CSV table of C-alpha atoms and ligand atoms in Angstrom, one decimal:
chain,number,residue,atom,x,y,z
A,106,UNK,CA,252.7,94.2,105.0
A,107,UNK,CA,253.0,97.7,103.6
A,108,UNK,CA,252.9,100.6,106.0
A,109,UNK,CA,252.7,104.4,105.7
A,110,UNK,CA,255.2,106.7,107.4
A,111,UNK,CA,253.9,110.2,107.9
A,112,UNK,CA,255.7,113.2,109.3
A,113,UNK,CA,253.1,115.6,110.7
A,114,UNK,CA,252.8,119.3,110.5
A,115,UNK,CA,253.2,120.0,106.8
A,116,UNK,CA,250.8,122.5,105.1
A,117,UNK,CA,249.0,121.2,102.1
A,118,UNK,CA,248.5,123.1,98.8
A,119,UNK,CA,247.5,122.7,95.2
A,120,UNK,CA,244.9,120.3,93.9
A,121,UNK,CA,244.1,116.6,93.8
A,122,UNK,CA,241.6,114.8,91.5
A,123,UNK,CA,239.0,112.5,93.0
A,124,UNK,CA,238.7,109.1,91.4
A,125,UNK,CA,235.7,107.0,90.4
A,126,UNK,CA,233.3,105.8,93.0
A,127,UNK,CA,234.2,102.4,94.5
A,128,UNK,CA,230.6,101.8,95.8
A,129,UNK,CA,229.1,102.7,92.4
A,130,UNK,CA,231.7,100.7,90.3
A,131,UNK,CA,231.3,97.4,92.3
A,132,UNK,CA,227.6,96.9,91.7
A,133,UNK,CA,227.8,98.2,88.2
A,134,UNK,CA,230.5,95.6,87.4
A,135,UNK,CA,228.4,92.8,89.0
A,136,UNK,CA,225.4,94.0,86.9
A,137,UNK,CA,227.2,93.2,83.7
A,138,UNK,CA,226.5,89.5,84.6
A,139,UNK,CA,223.0,90.2,83.3
A,140,UNK,CA,224.0,91.6,79.9
A,141,UNK,CA,224.6,90.2,76.5
A,142,UNK,CA,227.5,91.7,74.5
A,143,UNK,CA,230.4,93.9,75.5
A,144,UNK,CA,230.4,96.7,78.1
A,145,UNK,CA,233.1,99.3,78.7
A,146,UNK,CA,233.0,100.9,82.1
A,147,UNK,CA,235.1,104.1,82.5
A,148,UNK,CA,236.4,106.0,85.5
A,149,UNK,CA,236.8,102.7,87.5
A,150,UNK,CA,239.3,103.3,90.3
A,151,UNK,CA,242.4,101.0,90.6
A,152,UNK,CA,241.5,99.4,93.9
A,153,UNK,CA,242.0,96.0,95.6
A,154,UNK,CA,238.2,95.7,95.8
A,155,UNK,CA,237.9,96.2,92.1
A,156,UNK,CA,240.5,93.6,91.4
A,157,UNK,CA,238.7,91.3,93.8
A,158,UNK,CA,235.4,91.9,91.9
A,159,UNK,CA,237.1,91.0,88.6
A,160,UNK,CA,238.4,87.7,90.2
A,161,UNK,CA,234.8,86.8,91.2
A,162,UNK,CA,233.4,87.8,87.8
A,163,UNK,CA,236.0,85.8,85.9
A,164,UNK,CA,235.1,82.7,88.1
A,165,UNK,CA,231.5,83.4,87.0
A,166,UNK,CA,232.3,83.2,83.3
A,167,UNK,CA,233.1,86.8,82.5
A,168,UNK,CA,235.9,88.0,80.2
A,169,UNK,CA,237.1,91.1,81.9
A,170,UNK,CA,240.2,93.2,81.0
A,171,UNK,CA,241.6,96.6,81.8
A,172,UNK,CA,241.8,98.9,78.8
A,173,UNK,CA,244.1,101.7,79.9
A,174,UNK,CA,244.2,103.2,83.4
A,175,UNK,CA,240.6,103.3,84.5
A,176,UNK,CA,238.5,101.5,81.8
A,177,UNK,CA,237.4,97.9,82.0
A,178,UNK,CA,235.9,95.9,79.1
A,179,UNK,CA,233.6,93.0,80.1
A,180,UNK,CA,231.7,90.4,78.3
A,181,UNK,CA,230.0,87.2,79.6
A,182,UNK,CA,231.4,84.2,77.8
A,183,UNK,CA,230.1,81.3,79.9
A,184,UNK,CA,226.7,81.4,81.8
A,185,UNK,CA,227.2,78.0,83.5
A,186,UNK,CA,229.1,78.9,86.7
A,187,UNK,CA,226.8,80.1,89.5
A,188,UNK,CA,228.9,79.9,92.7
A,189,UNK,CA,230.5,82.8,94.6
A,190,UNK,CA,232.8,81.0,97.1
A,191,UNK,CA,233.0,81.8,100.8
A,192,UNK,CA,236.7,82.5,100.6
A,193,UNK,CA,235.9,85.4,98.2
A,194,UNK,CA,232.7,86.6,99.7
A,195,UNK,CA,234.1,86.7,103.3
A,196,UNK,CA,236.7,89.2,102.2
A,197,UNK,CA,234.5,91.6,100.4
A,198,UNK,CA,230.9,92.0,101.5
A,199,UNK,CA,229.9,93.8,98.3
A,200,UNK,CA,230.4,90.5,96.4
A,201,UNK,CA,226.9,89.6,97.7
A,202,UNK,CA,225.7,91.7,94.8
A,203,UNK,CA,226.2,88.8,92.5
A,204,UNK,CA,223.0,87.3,93.9
A,205,UNK,CA,220.5,89.5,92.1
A,206,UNK,CA,222.2,89.4,88.7
A,207,UNK,CA,222.8,85.6,88.8
A,208,UNK,CA,219.2,84.9,89.8
A,209,UNK,CA,217.8,87.2,87.1
A,210,UNK,CA,220.0,85.9,84.3
A,211,UNK,CA,220.9,82.3,85.2
A,212,UNK,CA,218.0,81.4,87.5
A,213,UNK,CA,220.2,80.1,90.3
A,214,UNK,CA,223.1,81.2,92.5
A,215,UNK,CA,225.1,79.6,95.3
A,216,UNK,CA,226.5,82.5,97.3
A,217,UNK,CA,228.2,82.4,100.7
A,218,UNK,CA,226.4,84.4,103.3
A,219,UNK,CA,228.7,87.3,104.3
A,220,UNK,CA,230.0,87.2,107.8
A,221,UNK,CA,230.5,90.2,110.1
A,222,UNK,CA,233.4,92.6,109.8
A,223,UNK,CA,235.2,95.3,111.7
A,224,UNK,CA,232.3,97.7,111.5
A,225,UNK,CA,229.5,95.5,112.5
A,226,UNK,CA,227.2,92.5,112.0
A,227,UNK,CA,226.2,93.3,108.4
A,228,UNK,CA,223.0,91.2,108.0
A,229,UNK,CA,221.5,90.4,104.6
A,230,UNK,CA,217.9,89.7,105.7
A,231,UNK,CA,216.5,92.6,103.6
A,232,UNK,CA,218.3,91.3,100.5
A,233,UNK,CA,216.6,87.9,101.1
A,234,UNK,CA,213.2,89.5,101.7
A,235,UNK,CA,213.3,91.5,98.5
A,236,UNK,CA,214.5,88.6,96.3
A,237,UNK,CA,211.9,86.3,97.8
A,238,UNK,CA,209.2,88.9,97.0
A,239,UNK,CA,210.2,88.5,93.4
A,240,UNK,CA,209.7,84.7,93.6
A,241,UNK,CA,213.2,83.5,94.4
A,242,UNK,CA,213.8,80.8,97.1
A,243,UNK,CA,217.0,81.3,99.2
A,244,UNK,CA,217.5,78.4,101.6
A,245,UNK,CA,220.6,78.8,103.8
A,246,UNK,CA,222.7,75.7,104.3
A,247,UNK,CA,226.2,75.3,105.5
A,248,UNK,CA,226.8,79.0,105.2
A,249,UNK,CA,225.6,79.3,101.6
A,250,UNK,CA,222.4,80.5,100.0
A,251,UNK,CA,221.3,78.0,97.4
A,252,UNK,CA,219.1,80.5,95.6
A,253,UNK,CA,216.8,79.5,92.8
A,254,UNK,CA,214.4,81.5,90.7
A,255,UNK,CA,212.7,79.7,87.8
A,256,UNK,CA,211.0,83.0,86.8
A,257,UNK,CA,211.2,86.2,88.7
A,258,UNK,CA,208.0,88.1,88.8
A,259,UNK,CA,207.6,91.8,89.6
A,260,UNK,CA,206.3,92.7,93.1
A,261,UNK,CA,205.9,95.6,95.6
A,262,UNK,CA,208.4,95.3,98.4
A,263,UNK,CA,209.4,97.5,101.4
A,264,UNK,CA,213.1,97.3,102.0
A,265,UNK,CA,213.6,99.6,104.9
A,266,UNK,CA,215.4,98.1,107.9
A,267,UNK,CA,215.6,99.1,111.6
A,268,UNK,CA,218.6,101.4,110.7
A,269,UNK,CA,217.1,102.7,107.5
A,270,UNK,CA,217.5,101.6,103.9
A,271,UNK,CA,220.0,99.1,102.6
A,272,UNK,CA,222.3,100.3,99.8
A,273,UNK,CA,223.4,96.9,98.4
A,274,UNK,CA,220.1,95.4,99.3
A,275,UNK,CA,218.4,98.0,97.1
A,276,UNK,CA,221.0,97.2,94.4
A,277,UNK,CA,220.4,93.5,94.5
A,278,UNK,CA,216.6,93.7,94.3
A,279,UNK,CA,216.7,96.5,91.6
A,280,UNK,CA,219.1,94.4,89.4
A,281,UNK,CA,216.9,91.3,89.8
A,282,UNK,CA,213.8,93.3,89.0
A,283,UNK,CA,215.1,94.5,85.6
A,284,UNK,CA,214.7,91.0,84.1
A,285,UNK,CA,211.6,90.0,86.1
A,286,UNK,CA,208.2,89.6,84.5
A,287,UNK,CA,206.1,92.7,85.2
A,288,UNK,CA,206.7,95.7,87.4
A,289,UNK,CA,208.5,95.9,90.7
A,290,UNK,CA,208.1,98.8,93.2
A,291,UNK,CA,210.8,99.1,95.9
A,292,UNK,CA,209.6,101.2,98.8
A,293,UNK,CA,212.1,102.3,101.4
A,294,UNK,CA,214.8,102.2,98.7
A,295,UNK,CA,218.3,103.6,99.4
A,296,UNK,CA,218.8,107.1,97.9
A,297,UNK,CA,222.6,107.0,97.8
A,298,UNK,CA,224.1,108.4,94.6
A,299,UNK,CA,225.8,105.0,94.0
A,300,UNK,CA,222.3,103.4,93.8
A,301,UNK,CA,221.3,106.1,91.3
A,302,UNK,CA,224.5,105.5,89.3
A,303,UNK,CA,223.7,101.7,89.1
A,304,UNK,CA,220.2,102.5,88.0
A,305,UNK,CA,221.4,104.8,85.3
A,306,UNK,CA,223.9,102.1,84.1
A,307,UNK,CA,221.0,99.6,83.9
A,308,UNK,CA,218.9,102.0,81.9
A,309,UNK,CA,221.8,102.5,79.5
A,310,UNK,CA,221.7,98.7,79.1
A,311,UNK,CA,218.0,98.8,78.2
A,312,UNK,CA,216.4,98.5,81.6
A,313,UNK,CA,213.3,100.5,82.6
A,314,UNK,CA,213.9,102.1,86.0
A,315,UNK,CA,212.3,105.2,87.5
A,316,UNK,CA,212.6,106.9,90.8
A,317,UNK,CA,216.3,106.2,91.4
A,318,UNK,CA,217.5,108.6,94.1
A,319,UNK,CA,214.2,108.6,95.8
A,320,UNK,CA,212.8,106.1,98.4
A,321,UNK,CA,210.4,104.7,95.7
A,322,UNK,CA,212.0,102.9,92.8
A,323,UNK,CA,209.8,101.4,90.0
A,324,UNK,CA,211.3,98.8,87.6
A,325,UNK,CA,209.4,97.5,84.6
A,326,UNK,CA,211.0,94.1,83.6
A,327,UNK,CA,212.5,93.7,80.1
A,328,UNK,CA,213.5,90.5,78.3
A,329,UNK,CA,217.2,91.4,77.8
A,330,UNK,CA,219.9,93.8,78.7
A,331,UNK,CA,222.7,94.8,76.3
A,332,UNK,CA,226.2,95.7,77.2
A,333,UNK,CA,227.0,99.4,77.0
A,334,UNK,CA,229.7,102.1,77.5
A,335,UNK,CA,229.3,103.9,80.9
A,336,UNK,CA,231.2,106.3,83.1
A,337,UNK,CA,231.1,105.9,86.9
A,338,UNK,CA,230.4,108.9,89.1
A,339,UNK,CA,233.2,110.5,91.2
A,340,UNK,CA,233.7,108.9,94.7
A,341,UNK,CA,232.0,111.2,97.2
A,342,UNK,CA,233.6,109.4,100.2
A,343,UNK,CA,237.1,109.8,98.7
A,344,UNK,CA,236.3,113.5,97.9
A,345,UNK,CA,235.0,114.0,101.5
A,346,UNK,CA,238.2,112.3,102.9
A,347,UNK,CA,240.4,114.7,100.8
A,348,UNK,CA,238.4,117.7,101.8
A,349,UNK,CA,238.8,116.7,105.5
A,350,UNK,CA,242.5,116.3,104.9
A,351,UNK,CA,242.7,119.9,103.8
A,352,UNK,CA,240.6,121.0,106.7
A,353,UNK,CA,242.8,119.0,109.1
A,354,UNK,CA,246.0,120.5,107.8
A,355,UNK,CA,244.5,124.0,108.0
A,356,UNK,CA,245.2,124.3,104.2
A,357,UNK,CA,243.6,125.7,101.1
A,358,UNK,CA,243.3,122.9,98.6
A,359,UNK,CA,241.2,122.0,95.6
A,360,UNK,CA,239.5,118.6,95.1
A,361,UNK,CA,239.0,118.4,91.3
A,362,UNK,CA,236.0,116.6,89.9
A,363,UNK,CA,234.2,116.3,93.3
A,364,UNK,CA,230.4,116.5,93.1
A,365,UNK,CA,229.4,119.2,95.5
A,366,UNK,CA,225.7,118.0,95.2
A,367,UNK,CA,226.8,114.7,96.7
A,368,UNK,CA,228.4,116.3,99.8
A,369,UNK,CA,225.8,118.7,101.0
A,370,UNK,CA,225.6,117.4,104.6
A,371,UNK,CA,229.4,117.2,104.8
A,372,UNK,CA,229.8,120.9,103.6
A,373,UNK,CA,227.1,121.9,106.1
A,374,UNK,CA,228.9,120.2,109.0
A,375,UNK,CA,232.2,121.8,108.0
A,376,UNK,CA,230.5,125.2,107.8
A,377,UNK,CA,229.4,124.7,111.4
A,378,UNK,CA,233.0,123.8,112.4
A,379,UNK,CA,234.1,127.1,110.7
A,380,UNK,CA,235.6,125.6,107.5
A,381,UNK,CA,234.2,126.9,104.2
A,382,UNK,CA,233.9,124.5,101.3
A,383,UNK,CA,232.8,126.1,98.0
A,384,UNK,CA,232.0,124.6,94.6
A,385,UNK,CA,234.5,126.0,92.0
A,386,UNK,CA,235.1,125.0,88.4
A,387,UNK,CA,233.7,121.5,88.7
A,388,UNK,CA,235.4,120.7,92.0
A,389,UNK,CA,235.5,121.8,95.6
A,390,UNK,CA,237.8,124.4,97.2
A,391,UNK,CA,238.5,124.1,100.9
A,392,UNK,CA,239.3,127.4,102.7
A,393,UNK,CA,241.6,126.9,105.7
A,394,UNK,CA,240.6,128.1,109.1
A,395,UNK,CA,242.9,128.1,112.1
A,396,UNK,CA,240.0,127.6,114.5
A,397,UNK,CA,238.1,124.3,114.4
A,398,UNK,CA,234.9,124.6,116.4
A,399,UNK,CA,233.3,121.5,118.0
A,400,UNK,CA,230.1,120.1,116.6
A,401,UNK,CA,227.5,117.4,117.3
A,402,UNK,CA,226.9,115.1,114.3
A,403,UNK,CA,224.7,112.0,113.8
A,404,UNK,CA,225.3,109.7,110.8
A,405,UNK,CA,222.2,109.1,108.6
A,406,UNK,CA,221.3,107.5,105.3
A,407,UNK,CA,221.8,109.8,102.2
A,408,UNK,CA,221.4,112.8,102.1
A,409,UNK,CA,222.4,112.8,105.7
A,410,UNK,CA,226.0,112.8,107.0
A,411,UNK,CA,227.5,109.6,105.7
A,412,UNK,CA,228.7,106.8,108.0
A,413,UNK,CA,231.7,106.3,105.7
A,414,UNK,CA,233.0,109.8,106.7
A,415,UNK,CA,232.4,109.4,110.4
A,416,UNK,CA,235.9,108.3,111.4
A,417,UNK,CA,237.5,110.9,109.2
A,418,UNK,CA,235.4,113.7,110.8
A,419,UNK,CA,236.3,112.3,114.2
A,420,UNK,CA,239.9,112.8,113.4
A,421,UNK,CA,239.3,116.5,112.6
A,422,UNK,CA,237.3,116.9,115.8
A,423,UNK,CA,240.1,115.6,118.0
A,424,UNK,CA,241.8,119.0,117.4
A,425,UNK,CA,238.6,121.1,117.8
A,426,UNK,CA,238.3,123.8,120.5
A,427,UNK,CA,235.8,122.0,122.6
A,428,UNK,CA,233.7,118.9,123.0
A,429,UNK,CA,231.9,117.2,120.1
A,430,UNK,CA,229.6,114.2,120.1
A,431,UNK,CA,229.4,111.9,117.1
A,432,UNK,CA,226.5,109.4,117.0
A,433,UNK,CA,226.6,106.5,114.7
A,434,UNK,CA,223.2,105.2,113.7
A,435,UNK,CA,224.1,103.0,110.8
A,436,UNK,CA,226.8,100.8,112.4
A,437,UNK,CA,226.7,101.4,116.2
A,438,UNK,CA,230.0,99.6,116.6
A,439,UNK,CA,231.9,101.5,113.9
A,440,UNK,CA,234.5,102.9,116.3
A,441,UNK,CA,237.7,100.9,115.7
A,442,UNK,CA,239.5,104.1,115.1
A,443,UNK,CA,238.8,105.5,118.6
A,444,UNK,CA,241.5,103.4,120.4
A,445,UNK,CA,244.1,104.2,117.8
A,446,UNK,CA,243.3,107.9,117.7
A,447,UNK,CA,243.6,107.9,121.5
A,448,UNK,CA,247.1,106.4,121.2
A,449,UNK,CA,247.9,109.5,119.2
A,450,UNK,CA,246.9,111.8,122.1
A,451,UNK,CA,243.2,112.2,121.3
A,452,UNK,CA,240.7,112.2,124.1
A,453,UNK,CA,237.7,110.2,122.9
A,454,UNK,CA,235.2,108.4,125.1
A,455,UNK,CA,232.8,105.8,123.5
A,456,UNK,CA,229.4,106.0,125.0
A,457,UNK,CA,227.0,103.4,123.4
A,458,UNK,CA,226.5,104.4,119.8
A,459,UNK,CA,228.1,107.8,120.4
A,460,UNK,CA,231.7,109.0,120.9
A,461,UNK,CA,232.4,112.1,123.0
A,462,UNK,CA,235.5,113.9,121.5
A,463,UNK,CA,237.3,116.4,123.7
A,464,UNK,CA,239.4,118.5,121.4
A,465,UNK,CA,243.1,118.7,122.0
A,466,UNK,CA,245.5,121.3,120.7
A,467,UNK,CA,248.0,118.7,119.5
A,468,UNK,CA,248.1,115.1,118.5
A,469,UNK,CA,251.4,113.1,118.8
A,470,UNK,CA,252.7,110.7,116.2
A,471,UNK,CA,252.6,107.0,117.1
A,472,UNK,CA,252.7,103.5,115.6
A,473,UNK,CA,249.1,102.6,114.9
A,474,UNK,CA,247.2,99.8,113.2
A,475,UNK,CA,244.7,100.1,110.4
A,476,UNK,CA,241.6,98.0,110.9
A,477,UNK,CA,239.1,98.8,108.2
A,478,UNK,CA,239.0,101.1,105.2
A,479,UNK,CA,237.6,104.3,106.7
A,480,UNK,CA,239.1,103.9,110.2
A,481,UNK,CA,242.5,103.7,108.4
A,482,UNK,CA,241.7,106.9,106.5
A,483,UNK,CA,241.1,108.6,109.9
A,484,UNK,CA,244.6,107.6,111.1
A,485,UNK,CA,246.2,109.0,107.9
A,486,UNK,CA,244.4,112.4,108.5
A,487,UNK,CA,245.5,112.4,112.2
A,488,UNK,CA,249.1,111.6,111.1
A,489,UNK,CA,249.1,114.7,108.8
A,490,UNK,CA,248.9,117.0,111.8
A,491,UNK,CA,250.3,114.9,114.7
A,492,UNK,CA,253.7,116.1,116.1
A,493,UNK,CA,256.4,113.8,115.0
A,494,UNK,CA,256.2,110.6,113.0
A,495,UNK,CA,253.1,108.3,112.6
A,496,UNK,CA,253.5,104.8,111.3
A,497,UNK,CA,250.3,103.1,110.0
A,498,UNK,CA,250.5,99.3,109.7
A,499,UNK,CA,248.4,97.1,107.4
A,500,UNK,CA,247.6,99.8,104.8
A,501,UNK,CA,246.1,97.2,102.5
A,502,UNK,CA,242.9,98.2,104.2
A,503,UNK,CA,243.4,101.6,102.6
A,504,UNK,CA,244.3,100.2,99.2
A,505,UNK,CA,240.8,98.6,99.1
A,506,UNK,CA,239.1,101.9,98.7
A,507,UNK,CA,241.7,104.6,98.0
A,508,UNK,CA,243.9,104.6,94.9
A,509,UNK,CA,247.5,105.6,95.7
A,510,UNK,CA,246.3,107.8,98.6
A,511,UNK,CA,249.9,108.2,99.8
A,512,UNK,CA,251.1,109.5,96.4
A,513,UNK,CA,248.2,111.8,96.1
A,514,UNK,CA,248.6,113.4,99.5
A,515,UNK,CA,252.3,113.7,98.9
A,516,UNK,CA,251.3,115.6,95.7
A,517,UNK,CA,249.6,118.1,98.0
A,518,UNK,CA,252.8,118.5,100.1
A,519,UNK,CA,252.2,115.9,102.8
A,520,UNK,CA,255.3,114.1,104.1
A,521,UNK,CA,253.9,110.6,103.6
A,522,UNK,CA,255.6,107.6,102.1
A,523,UNK,CA,254.8,103.9,101.7
A,524,UNK,CA,257.3,101.4,103.1
A,525,UNK,CA,256.8,98.1,101.4
A,526,UNK,CA,256.8,95.1,103.6
A,527,UNK,CA,256.9,91.3,103.0
A,528,UNK,CA,253.7,89.7,101.8
A,529,UNK,CA,250.4,90.2,103.5
A,530,UNK,CA,247.5,88.3,104.8
A,531,UNK,CA,244.4,89.9,103.2
A,532,UNK,CA,242.0,89.7,106.2
A,533,UNK,CA,238.3,89.8,106.4
A,534,UNK,CA,236.3,92.3,104.3
A,535,UNK,CA,234.4,95.4,105.3
A,536,UNK,CA,233.2,97.4,102.4
B,886,EPZ,C1,227.1,100.1,101.7
B,886,EPZ,O1,227.2,98.9,102.4
B,886,EPZ,C2,228.5,100.6,101.5
B,886,EPZ,N1,229.3,99.5,100.8
B,886,EPZ,C3,229.2,100.8,102.8
B,886,EPZ,O2,230.4,101.4,102.5
B,886,EPZ,C4,228.3,101.9,103.6
B,886,EPZ,O3,228.9,102.1,104.9
B,886,EPZ,C5,226.9,101.3,103.7
B,886,EPZ,O4,226.3,101.0,102.4
B,886,EPZ,C6,226.0,102.4,104.4
B,886,EPZ,O5,226.0,103.6,103.6
B,886,EPZ,C7,229.0,99.4,99.4
B,886,EPZ,O6,228.2,100.1,98.8
B,886,EPZ,C8,229.9,98.4,98.7
B,886,EPZ,P1,223.6,98.7,104.0
B,886,EPZ,P2,225.9,97.9,102.6
B,886,EPZ,O7,223.0,97.4,103.5
B,886,EPZ,O8,225.0,98.0,101.4
B,886,EPZ,C9,221.4,97.2,107.9
B,886,EPZ,C10,232.8,101.6,102.6
B,886,EPZ,O9,233.5,102.0,103.6
B,886,EPZ,N2,221.0,96.1,107.0
B,886,EPZ,O10,223.2,100.0,103.4
B,886,EPZ,O11,226.4,96.6,103.0
B,886,EPZ,C11,222.9,97.2,108.2
B,886,EPZ,O12,223.2,96.4,109.4
B,886,EPZ,C12,231.6,100.7,102.9
B,886,EPZ,O13,232.9,101.9,101.4
B,886,EPZ,C13,220.0,95.2,107.5
B,886,EPZ,O14,219.6,95.3,108.7
B,886,EPZ,O15,225.2,98.6,103.9
B,886,EPZ,C14,223.2,98.7,108.4
B,886,EPZ,O16,222.9,99.0,109.7
B,886,EPZ,C15,231.6,100.3,104.4
B,886,EPZ,N3,219.6,94.2,106.7
B,886,EPZ,C16,222.2,99.4,107.5
B,886,EPZ,O17,221.2,98.4,107.2
B,886,EPZ,C17,220.1,94.0,105.5
B,886,EPZ,O18,219.7,93.0,104.8
B,886,EPZ,C18,222.8,99.9,106.2
B,886,EPZ,O19,223.5,98.7,105.6
B,886,EPZ,C19,221.1,94.9,105.0
B,886,EPZ,C20,221.5,96.0,105.8
């Protein structure tokens, strides 16, 4: 299993370009199951989760090939297959997004119900509620949904859950609605930019979607969707991670291609901490600040502070001048990074769905274990400033959502290198 070896204390400088959004690219790739003809999707990041998605799509009758570094060409060549196997779904929860497209296009789908993962239980009751509202039946037997929809019909459905909207639930129902008969209104829809990007892709394929980016999305069903050329938005979570790396290392860096309008809450929290992030020439510039003030933050659905940057922010707050409280409202158990950060000398106490972070002047390098995608990113950030050497095991978790993160941080001056290890068991999925 590959590991990262980081020698802390280096200043960072220069610029790094943010890649395409993983959480926009995945549902967009699944949406091509509904189209006739060829699609070319650009700005797709080279990630394990993308390769995994292509494996699932190929099993479902898709011809999919990389054209150059970040473009994939896809075309459905066989509409008979309708099963997404447990062995695949268990390792990437996002693969549940085959459900809406298969029901809409092929009228049936046998999809394994995703299990839990390192960040929480991950239910799919809202996906089921929305698809049933459109006329599908989704009996669960032996861990699989045997979903059938002879004809999907538009409906009004509220998709809000006890912790707010569902991102991939909104994606699944919105995709299914594009080929349903009549109009669908999704109330309580997720407003994340990734949902908006998926909606814009569907419109480029001929769908009729309005209200994307708001809690009320209206979809007027059409008879067919055609493949198209589309460019995925930049990854706001990767951009936020890179910005926090600059903040962590008390360094001025530029994050090229980052969408400042997708990171308003993150820039606001950094301003409260004393770190200025300004929009500049189509990217973000981080202005270093020696002093890191403590802050209280609660994760929220977009446009609030994203749960996917909670662990990375916590890494920064471990070296703040005081006590911070981070409250996680989306995944109350998303604190796998706490124990590992404490091994590096942090002083974090978990208290229910909150973590109390007592800032320390110095972290110390240690051998730590990556557990899930974003928790692993937090360990990398901590390693950048810890005294001595930090070794992070199981970095395949990082490779799921960050393209060549080691090389790109090294390009900013970090002393980080990948040590390749023998084979690796790709464990359960998170994202
Ligand atoms: C998406 O997951 C992202 N993944 C996650 O990013 C992200 O953390 C999450 O949204 C929240 O922003 C992808 O887009 C591929 P949800 P998703 O359905 O859609 C509850 C990463 O690191 N819920 O929005 O699976 C759920 O328990 C990954 O890139 C229900 O109750 O998350 C949670 O509390 C990790 N019933 C909340 O809603 C449901 O049917 C949000 O979940 C579905 C969800």
